[in-house]
GROMACS .gro file of C-alpha atoms in nm:
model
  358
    1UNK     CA    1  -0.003  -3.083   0.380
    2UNK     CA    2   0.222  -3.096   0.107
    3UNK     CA    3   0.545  -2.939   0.243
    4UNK     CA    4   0.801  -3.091   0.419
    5UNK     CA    5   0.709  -2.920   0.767
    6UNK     CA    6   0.410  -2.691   0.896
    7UNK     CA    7   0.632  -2.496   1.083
    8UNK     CA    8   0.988  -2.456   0.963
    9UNK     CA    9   1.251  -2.304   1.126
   10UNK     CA   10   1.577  -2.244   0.963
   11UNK     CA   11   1.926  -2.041   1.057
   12UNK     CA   12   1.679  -1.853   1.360
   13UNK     CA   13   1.658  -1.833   1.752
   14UNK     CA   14   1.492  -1.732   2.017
   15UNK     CA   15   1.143  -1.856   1.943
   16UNK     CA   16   0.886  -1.953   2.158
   17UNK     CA   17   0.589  -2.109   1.982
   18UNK     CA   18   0.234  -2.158   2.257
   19UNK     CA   19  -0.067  -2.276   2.206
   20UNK     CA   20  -0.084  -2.458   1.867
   21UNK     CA   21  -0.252  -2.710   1.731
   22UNK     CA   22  -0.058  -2.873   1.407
   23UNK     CA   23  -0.089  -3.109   1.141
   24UNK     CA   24   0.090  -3.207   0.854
   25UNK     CA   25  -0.059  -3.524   0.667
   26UNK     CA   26   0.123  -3.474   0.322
   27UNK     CA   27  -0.062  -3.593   0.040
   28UNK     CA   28   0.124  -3.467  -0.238
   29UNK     CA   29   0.468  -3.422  -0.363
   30UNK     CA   30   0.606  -3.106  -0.366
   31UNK     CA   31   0.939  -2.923  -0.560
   32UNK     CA   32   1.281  -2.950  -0.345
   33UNK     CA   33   1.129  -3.164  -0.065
   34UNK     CA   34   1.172  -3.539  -0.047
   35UNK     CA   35   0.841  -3.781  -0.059
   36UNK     CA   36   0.975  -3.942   0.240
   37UNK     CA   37   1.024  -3.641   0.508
   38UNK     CA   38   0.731  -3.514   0.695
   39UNK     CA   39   0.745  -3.297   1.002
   40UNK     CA   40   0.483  -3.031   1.215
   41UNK     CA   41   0.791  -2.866   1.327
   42UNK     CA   42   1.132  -2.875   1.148
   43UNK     CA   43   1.403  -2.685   1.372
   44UNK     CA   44   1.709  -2.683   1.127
   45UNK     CA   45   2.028  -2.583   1.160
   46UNK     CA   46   2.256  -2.563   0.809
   47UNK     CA   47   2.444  -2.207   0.914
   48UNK     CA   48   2.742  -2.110   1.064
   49UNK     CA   49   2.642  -2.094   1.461
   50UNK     CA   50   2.459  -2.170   1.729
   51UNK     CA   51   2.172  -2.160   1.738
   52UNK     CA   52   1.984  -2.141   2.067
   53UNK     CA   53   1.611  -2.091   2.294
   54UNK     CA   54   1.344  -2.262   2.119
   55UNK     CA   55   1.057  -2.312   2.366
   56UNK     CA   56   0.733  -2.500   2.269
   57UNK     CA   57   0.436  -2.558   2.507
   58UNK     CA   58   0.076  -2.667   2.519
   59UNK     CA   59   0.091  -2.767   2.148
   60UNK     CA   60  -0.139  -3.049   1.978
   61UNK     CA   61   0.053  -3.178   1.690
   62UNK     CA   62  -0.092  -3.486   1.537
   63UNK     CA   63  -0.127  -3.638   1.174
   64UNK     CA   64   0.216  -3.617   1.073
   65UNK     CA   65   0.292  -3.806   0.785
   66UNK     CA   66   0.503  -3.777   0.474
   67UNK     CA   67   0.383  -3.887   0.132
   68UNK     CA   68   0.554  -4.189   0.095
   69UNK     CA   69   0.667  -4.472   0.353
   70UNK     CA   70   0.939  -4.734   0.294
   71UNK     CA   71   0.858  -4.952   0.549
   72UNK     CA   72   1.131  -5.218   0.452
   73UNK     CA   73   1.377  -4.971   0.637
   74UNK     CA   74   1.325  -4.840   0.955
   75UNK     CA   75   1.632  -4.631   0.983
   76UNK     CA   76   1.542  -4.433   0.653
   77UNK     CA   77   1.243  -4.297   0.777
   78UNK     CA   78   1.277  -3.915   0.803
   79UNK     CA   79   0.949  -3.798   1.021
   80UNK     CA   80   0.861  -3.658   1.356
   81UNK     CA   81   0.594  -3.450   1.545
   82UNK     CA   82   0.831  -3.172   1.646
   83UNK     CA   83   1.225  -3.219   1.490
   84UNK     CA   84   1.571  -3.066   1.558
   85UNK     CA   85   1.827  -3.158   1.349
   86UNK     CA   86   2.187  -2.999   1.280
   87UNK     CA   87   2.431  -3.036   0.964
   88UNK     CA   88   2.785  -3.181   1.047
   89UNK     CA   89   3.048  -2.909   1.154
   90UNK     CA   90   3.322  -2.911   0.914
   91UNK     CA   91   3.480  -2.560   0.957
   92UNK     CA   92   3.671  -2.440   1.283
   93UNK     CA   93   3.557  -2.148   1.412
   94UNK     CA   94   3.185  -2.203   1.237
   95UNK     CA   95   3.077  -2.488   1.469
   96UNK     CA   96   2.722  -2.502   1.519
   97UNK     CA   97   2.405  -2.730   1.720
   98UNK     CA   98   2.108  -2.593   1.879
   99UNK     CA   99   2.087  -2.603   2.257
  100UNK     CA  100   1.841  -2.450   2.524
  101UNK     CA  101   1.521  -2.654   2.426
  102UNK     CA  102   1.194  -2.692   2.632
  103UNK     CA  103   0.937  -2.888   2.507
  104UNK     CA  104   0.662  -2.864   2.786
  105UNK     CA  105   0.318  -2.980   2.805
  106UNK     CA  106   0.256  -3.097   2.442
  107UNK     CA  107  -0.011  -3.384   2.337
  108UNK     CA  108   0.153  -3.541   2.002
  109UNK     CA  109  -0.096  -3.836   1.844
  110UNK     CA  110  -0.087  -4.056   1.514
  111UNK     CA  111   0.283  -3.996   1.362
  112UNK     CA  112   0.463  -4.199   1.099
  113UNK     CA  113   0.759  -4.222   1.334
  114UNK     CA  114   0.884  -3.980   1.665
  115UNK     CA  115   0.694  -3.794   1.874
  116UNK     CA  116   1.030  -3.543   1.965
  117UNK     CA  117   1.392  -3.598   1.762
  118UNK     CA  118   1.705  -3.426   1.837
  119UNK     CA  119   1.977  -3.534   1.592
  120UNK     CA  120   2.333  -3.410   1.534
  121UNK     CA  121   2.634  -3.589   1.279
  122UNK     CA  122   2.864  -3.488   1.475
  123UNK     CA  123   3.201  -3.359   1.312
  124UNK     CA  124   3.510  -3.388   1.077
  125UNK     CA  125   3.831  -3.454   1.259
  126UNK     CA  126   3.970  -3.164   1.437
  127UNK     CA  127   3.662  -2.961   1.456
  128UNK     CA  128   3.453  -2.924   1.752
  129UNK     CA  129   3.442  -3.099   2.032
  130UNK     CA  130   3.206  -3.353   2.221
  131UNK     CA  131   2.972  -3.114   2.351
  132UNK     CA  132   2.958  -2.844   2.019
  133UNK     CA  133   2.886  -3.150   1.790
  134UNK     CA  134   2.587  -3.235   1.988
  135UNK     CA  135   2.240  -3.061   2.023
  136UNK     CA  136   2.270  -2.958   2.372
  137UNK     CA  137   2.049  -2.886   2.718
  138UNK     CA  138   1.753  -3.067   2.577
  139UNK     CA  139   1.460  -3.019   2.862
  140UNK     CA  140   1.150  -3.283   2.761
  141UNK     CA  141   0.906  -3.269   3.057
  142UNK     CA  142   0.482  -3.326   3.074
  143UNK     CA  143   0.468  -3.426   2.718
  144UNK     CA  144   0.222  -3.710   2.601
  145UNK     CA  145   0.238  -3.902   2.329
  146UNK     CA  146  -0.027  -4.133   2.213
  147UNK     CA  147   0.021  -4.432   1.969
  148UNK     CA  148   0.362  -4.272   1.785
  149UNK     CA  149   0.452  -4.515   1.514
  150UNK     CA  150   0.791  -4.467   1.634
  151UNK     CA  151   0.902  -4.388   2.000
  152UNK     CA  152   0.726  -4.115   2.184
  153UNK     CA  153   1.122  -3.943   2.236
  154UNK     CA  154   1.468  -4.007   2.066
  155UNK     CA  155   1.737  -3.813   2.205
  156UNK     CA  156   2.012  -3.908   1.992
  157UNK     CA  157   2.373  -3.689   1.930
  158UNK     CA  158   2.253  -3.469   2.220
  159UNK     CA  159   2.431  -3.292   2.508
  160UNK     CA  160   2.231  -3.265   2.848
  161UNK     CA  161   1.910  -3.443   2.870
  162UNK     CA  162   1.683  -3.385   3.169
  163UNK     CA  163   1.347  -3.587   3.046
  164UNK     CA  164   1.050  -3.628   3.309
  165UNK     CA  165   0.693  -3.660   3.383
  166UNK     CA  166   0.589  -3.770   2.990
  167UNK     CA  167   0.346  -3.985   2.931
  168UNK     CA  168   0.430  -4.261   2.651
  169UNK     CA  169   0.095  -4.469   2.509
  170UNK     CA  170   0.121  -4.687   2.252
  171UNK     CA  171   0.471  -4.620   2.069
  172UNK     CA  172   0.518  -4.813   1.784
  173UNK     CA  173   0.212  -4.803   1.679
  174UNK     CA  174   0.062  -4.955   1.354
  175UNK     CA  175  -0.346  -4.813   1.341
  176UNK     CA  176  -0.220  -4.659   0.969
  177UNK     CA  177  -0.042  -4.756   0.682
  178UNK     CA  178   0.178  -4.503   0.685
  179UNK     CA  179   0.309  -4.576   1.070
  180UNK     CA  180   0.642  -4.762   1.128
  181UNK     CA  181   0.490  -5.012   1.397
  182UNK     CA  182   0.792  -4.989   1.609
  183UNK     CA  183   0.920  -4.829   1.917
  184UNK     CA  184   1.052  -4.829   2.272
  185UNK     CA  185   0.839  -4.537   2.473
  186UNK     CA  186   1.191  -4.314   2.457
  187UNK     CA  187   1.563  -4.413   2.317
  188UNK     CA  188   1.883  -4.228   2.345
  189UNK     CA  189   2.137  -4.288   2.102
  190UNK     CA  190   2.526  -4.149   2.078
  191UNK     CA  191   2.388  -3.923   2.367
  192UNK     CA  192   2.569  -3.722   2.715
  193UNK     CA  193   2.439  -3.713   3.050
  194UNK     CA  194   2.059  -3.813   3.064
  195UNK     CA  195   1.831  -3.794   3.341
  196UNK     CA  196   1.515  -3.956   3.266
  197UNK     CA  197   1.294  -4.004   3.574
  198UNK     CA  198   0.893  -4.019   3.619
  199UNK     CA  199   0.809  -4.092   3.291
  200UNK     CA  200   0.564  -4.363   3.211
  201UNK     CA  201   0.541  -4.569   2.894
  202UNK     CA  202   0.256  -4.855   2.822
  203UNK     CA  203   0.246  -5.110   2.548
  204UNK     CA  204   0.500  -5.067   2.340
  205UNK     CA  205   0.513  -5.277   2.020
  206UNK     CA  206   0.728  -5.364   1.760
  207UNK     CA  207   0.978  -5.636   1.588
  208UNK     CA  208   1.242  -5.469   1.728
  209UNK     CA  209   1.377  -5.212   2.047
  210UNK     CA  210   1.012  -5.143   2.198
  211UNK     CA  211   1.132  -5.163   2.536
  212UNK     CA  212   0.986  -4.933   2.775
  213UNK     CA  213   1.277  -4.697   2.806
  214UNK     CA  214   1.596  -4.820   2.644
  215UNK     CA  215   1.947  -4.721   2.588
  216UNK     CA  216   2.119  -4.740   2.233
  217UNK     CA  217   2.440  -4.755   2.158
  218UNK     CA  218   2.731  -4.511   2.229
  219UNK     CA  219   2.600  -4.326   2.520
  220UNK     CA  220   2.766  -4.193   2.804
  221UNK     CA  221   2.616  -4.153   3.159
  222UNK     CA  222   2.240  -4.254   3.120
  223UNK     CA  223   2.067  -4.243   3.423
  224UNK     CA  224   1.695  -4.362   3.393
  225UNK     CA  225   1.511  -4.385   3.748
  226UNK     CA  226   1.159  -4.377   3.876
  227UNK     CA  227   1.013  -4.493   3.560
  228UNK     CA  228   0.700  -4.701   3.527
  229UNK     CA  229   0.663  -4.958   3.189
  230UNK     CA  230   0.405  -5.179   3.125
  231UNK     CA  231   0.300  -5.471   2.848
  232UNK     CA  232   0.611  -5.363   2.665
  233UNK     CA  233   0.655  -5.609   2.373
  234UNK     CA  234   1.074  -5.624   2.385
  235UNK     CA  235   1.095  -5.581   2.778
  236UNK     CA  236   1.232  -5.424   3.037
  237UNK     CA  237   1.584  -5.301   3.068
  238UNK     CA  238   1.781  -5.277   2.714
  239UNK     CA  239   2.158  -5.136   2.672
  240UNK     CA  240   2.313  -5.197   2.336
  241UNK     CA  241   2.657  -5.139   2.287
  242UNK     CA  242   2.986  -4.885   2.334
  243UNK     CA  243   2.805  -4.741   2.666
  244UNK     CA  244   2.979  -4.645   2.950
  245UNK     CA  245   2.795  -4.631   3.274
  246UNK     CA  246   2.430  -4.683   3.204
  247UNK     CA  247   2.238  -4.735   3.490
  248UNK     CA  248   1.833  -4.857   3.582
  249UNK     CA  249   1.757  -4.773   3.912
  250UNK     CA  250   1.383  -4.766   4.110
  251UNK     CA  251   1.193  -4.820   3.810
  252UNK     CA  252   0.900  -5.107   3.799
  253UNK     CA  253   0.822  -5.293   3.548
  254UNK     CA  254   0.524  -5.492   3.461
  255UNK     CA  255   0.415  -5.770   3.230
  256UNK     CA  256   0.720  -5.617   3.007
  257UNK     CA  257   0.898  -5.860   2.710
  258UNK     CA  258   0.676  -6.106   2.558
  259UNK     CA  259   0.830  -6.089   2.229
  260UNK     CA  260   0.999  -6.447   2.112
  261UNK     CA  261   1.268  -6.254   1.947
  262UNK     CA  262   1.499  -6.040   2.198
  263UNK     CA  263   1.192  -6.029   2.471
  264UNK     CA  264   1.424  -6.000   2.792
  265UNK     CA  265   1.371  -5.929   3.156
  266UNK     CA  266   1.712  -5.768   3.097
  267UNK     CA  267   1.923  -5.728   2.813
  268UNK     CA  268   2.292  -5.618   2.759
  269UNK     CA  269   2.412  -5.659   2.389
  270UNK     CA  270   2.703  -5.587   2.195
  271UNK     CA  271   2.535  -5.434   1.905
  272UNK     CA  272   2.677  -5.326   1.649
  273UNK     CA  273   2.925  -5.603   1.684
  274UNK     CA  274   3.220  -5.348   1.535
  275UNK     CA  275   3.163  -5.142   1.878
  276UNK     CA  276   3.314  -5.212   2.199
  277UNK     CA  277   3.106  -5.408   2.467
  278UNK     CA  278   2.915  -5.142   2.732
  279UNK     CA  279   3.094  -5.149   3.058
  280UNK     CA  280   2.974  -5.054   3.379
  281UNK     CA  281   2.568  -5.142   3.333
  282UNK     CA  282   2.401  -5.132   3.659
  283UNK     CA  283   2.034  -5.234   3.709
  284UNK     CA  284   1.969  -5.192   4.089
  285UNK     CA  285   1.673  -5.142   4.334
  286UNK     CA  286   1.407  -5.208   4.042
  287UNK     CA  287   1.081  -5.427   4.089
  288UNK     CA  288   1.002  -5.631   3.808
  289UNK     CA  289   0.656  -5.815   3.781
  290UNK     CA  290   0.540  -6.064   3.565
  291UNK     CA  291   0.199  -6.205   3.587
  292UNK     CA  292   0.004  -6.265   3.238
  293UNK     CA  293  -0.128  -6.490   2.943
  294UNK     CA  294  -0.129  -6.370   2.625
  295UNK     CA  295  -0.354  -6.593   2.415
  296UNK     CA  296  -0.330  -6.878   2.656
  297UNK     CA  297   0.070  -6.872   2.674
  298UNK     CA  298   0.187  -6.747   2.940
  299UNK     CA  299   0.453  -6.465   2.915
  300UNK     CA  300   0.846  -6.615   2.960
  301UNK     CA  301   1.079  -6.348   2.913
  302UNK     CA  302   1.446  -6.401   2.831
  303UNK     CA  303   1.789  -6.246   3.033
  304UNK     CA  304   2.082  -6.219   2.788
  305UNK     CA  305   2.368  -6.021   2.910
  306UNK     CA  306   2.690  -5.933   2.688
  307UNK     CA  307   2.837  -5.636   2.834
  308UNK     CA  308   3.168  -5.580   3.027
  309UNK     CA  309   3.080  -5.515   3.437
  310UNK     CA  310   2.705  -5.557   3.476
  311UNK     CA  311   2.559  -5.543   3.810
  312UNK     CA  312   2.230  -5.675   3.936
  313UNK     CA  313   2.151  -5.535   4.282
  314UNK     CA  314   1.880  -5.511   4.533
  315UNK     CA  315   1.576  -5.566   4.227
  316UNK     CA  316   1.252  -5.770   4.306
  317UNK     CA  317   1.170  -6.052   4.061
  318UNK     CA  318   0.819  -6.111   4.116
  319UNK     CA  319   0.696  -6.400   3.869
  320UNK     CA  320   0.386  -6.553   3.902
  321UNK     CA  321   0.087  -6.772   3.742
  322UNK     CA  322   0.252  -6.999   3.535
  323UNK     CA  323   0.463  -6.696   3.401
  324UNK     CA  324   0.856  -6.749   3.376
  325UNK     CA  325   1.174  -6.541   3.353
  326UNK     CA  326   1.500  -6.660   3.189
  327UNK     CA  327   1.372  -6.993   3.110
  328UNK     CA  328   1.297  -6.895   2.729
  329UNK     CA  329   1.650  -6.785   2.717
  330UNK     CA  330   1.956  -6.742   2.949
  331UNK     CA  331   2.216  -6.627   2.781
  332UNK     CA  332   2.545  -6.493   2.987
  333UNK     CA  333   2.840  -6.447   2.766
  334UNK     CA  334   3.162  -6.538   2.950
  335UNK     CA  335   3.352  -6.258   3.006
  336UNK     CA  336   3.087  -6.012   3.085
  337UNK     CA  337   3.176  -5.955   3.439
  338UNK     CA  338   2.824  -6.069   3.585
  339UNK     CA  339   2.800  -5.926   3.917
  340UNK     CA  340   2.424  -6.056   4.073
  341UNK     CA  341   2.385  -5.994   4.489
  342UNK     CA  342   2.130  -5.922   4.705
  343UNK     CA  343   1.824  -5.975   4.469
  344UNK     CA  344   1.450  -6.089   4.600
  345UNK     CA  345   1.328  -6.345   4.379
  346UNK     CA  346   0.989  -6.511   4.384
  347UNK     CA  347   0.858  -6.744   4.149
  348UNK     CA  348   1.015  -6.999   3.803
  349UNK     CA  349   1.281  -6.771   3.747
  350UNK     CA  350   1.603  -6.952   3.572
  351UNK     CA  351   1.843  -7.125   3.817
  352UNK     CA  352   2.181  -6.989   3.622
  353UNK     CA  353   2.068  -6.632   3.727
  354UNK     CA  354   1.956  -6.672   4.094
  355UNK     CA  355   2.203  -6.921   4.140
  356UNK     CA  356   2.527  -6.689   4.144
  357UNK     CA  357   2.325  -6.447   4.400
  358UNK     CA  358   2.452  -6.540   4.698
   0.00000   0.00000   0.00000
């Protein structure tokens, strides 16, 4: 428990790992690895190539957590059940990422932060291109994660994401003191072409993101359909910004966004404010259901859309029970190209959204 990873893999291919059951609750520092990075599997590439086929199934990987935890900063925390990380390309002609994943099947429990990473920095000008300076072909399917004290997946810098059928329970999770307490079920970040569909995420909690599903910034053709979230703390449907065609279709979504801070129905932002606005959000044929108390107050979720072309079709908003939807907060920035038709709407939802359906 005292090295950075249980299972490291480093500059290799072609592995297929089946079977497993891993741990890695670190306890003690070691030489050469940093107090703050704990991981059951570390796939690492720092070498001059591709590297490519990693396949891991039926695995149990749980207890994962490094020695030390700065809590303070969420962004600095360095720790996941199974990892794949790259180094930035910076020579022509030594370009590298790893690509051809499967992760199939796996039960991942009680982890400081992830579930499954993929991260890539890209590369300097004039080397590589969008897809070699991205992890690529990325499959993430049957997996279940249970109380993650970060998001069950993050798909971020990666190239080709088909992710389906997981189970998400509890992300952002805070049962230790060395969890985050913060997560959306799965996130996808600086990402290409996503297809996440049949995946299922449940109470998600945390002071910030912790939507059931949600969509970072910088993306590219993120299609998430067929989805199920429920008693998600920050909501629904989240797209930050510099996205270009993001898109929620046939999903439902229940007793999601309770959170007084950014707890939204729907939510289109322009963070970070230095990026471009997303353009071309679509959120169509979803049924979204509202219908709880939580301590006596009953749940009011917020709609706050600043994007660029952002259509609403063809969802049911189904609130009920004293319940209420855009009446905490609805905020549309002008400019944002609102485009709401053909929505079913039952229930206090806020006048300045229904209103422009005609």
């Amino acid at each position: 428990g005292d090295h950075h990873a249980a299972i490291y893999i480093n500059n290799q291919q072609y592995l297929e790992f089946d079977g497993l059951k891993i741990t890695n609750n670190r306890k003690k520092s070691i030489a050469g690895q940093a107090n703050t990075d704990a991981y059951g599997i570390d796939v690492y590439n720092d070498g001059k190539e591709v590297m490519t086929h990693f396949k891991f199934t039926n695995l149990t990987v749980r207890d994962i957590y490094p020695v030390e935890l700065d809590s303070s900063n969420f962004n600095s925390i360095k720790s996941a059940a199974i990892n794949f990380k790259s180094e930035k390309n910076t020579v022509v002609g030594e370009e590298k990422h790893i690509r051809d994943v499967t992760v199939d099947n796996c039960y991942i429990t009680m982890t400081t932060k992830f579930g499954i990473w993929s991260r890539h920095p890209g590369g300097i000008n004039g080397v590589g291109n969008e897809m070699i300076n991205r992890n690529m072909n990325f499959v993430l399917t049957n997996n279940h994660t249970f109380k993650t004290g970060g998001s069950g997946i993050t798909a971020s810098n990666t190239y080709n994401v088909l992710m389906e059928n997981n189970l998400f329970e509890y992300p952002g999770a805070s049962d230790k003191p060395r969890m985050a307490g913060r997560g959306s079920g799965a996130w996808f970040f600086n990402t290409r072409n996503v297809v996440a569909q049949h995946n299922v995420s449940k109470h998600a909690r945390g002071s910030g993101d912790s939507y059931g599903i949600h969509i970072d910034h910088s993306n590219k053709y993120v299609l998430l359909q067929y989805n199920y979230s429920e008693d998600s703390e920050g909501g629904f449907g989240e797209i930050l910004g510099n996205n270009k065609y993001s898109t929620y279709r046939y999903n439902i979504s229940v007793n999601d966004g309770f959170r007084s801070h950014h707890g939204n129905t729907l939510w289109v932002s322009q963070y970070p404010k230095d990026k471009p606005k997303s353009q071309n959000n679509y959120f169509y044929n979803n049924s979204v259901f509202i219908d709880k108390t939580l301590g006596g107050i009953s749940l009011n979720t917020g709609i706050d859309i600043d994007g660029k072309n952002t259509y609403v079709y063809n969802n049911a908003f189904y609130v009920a029970n004293g319940a209420s939807m855009g009446k905490k907060l609805l905020n549309i920035t002008a400019g944002s190209g609102l485009d709401i038709d053909n929505n079913m709407y039952y229930g206090n939802i806020a006048s300045g959204f229904t209103g422009p359906d005609s």
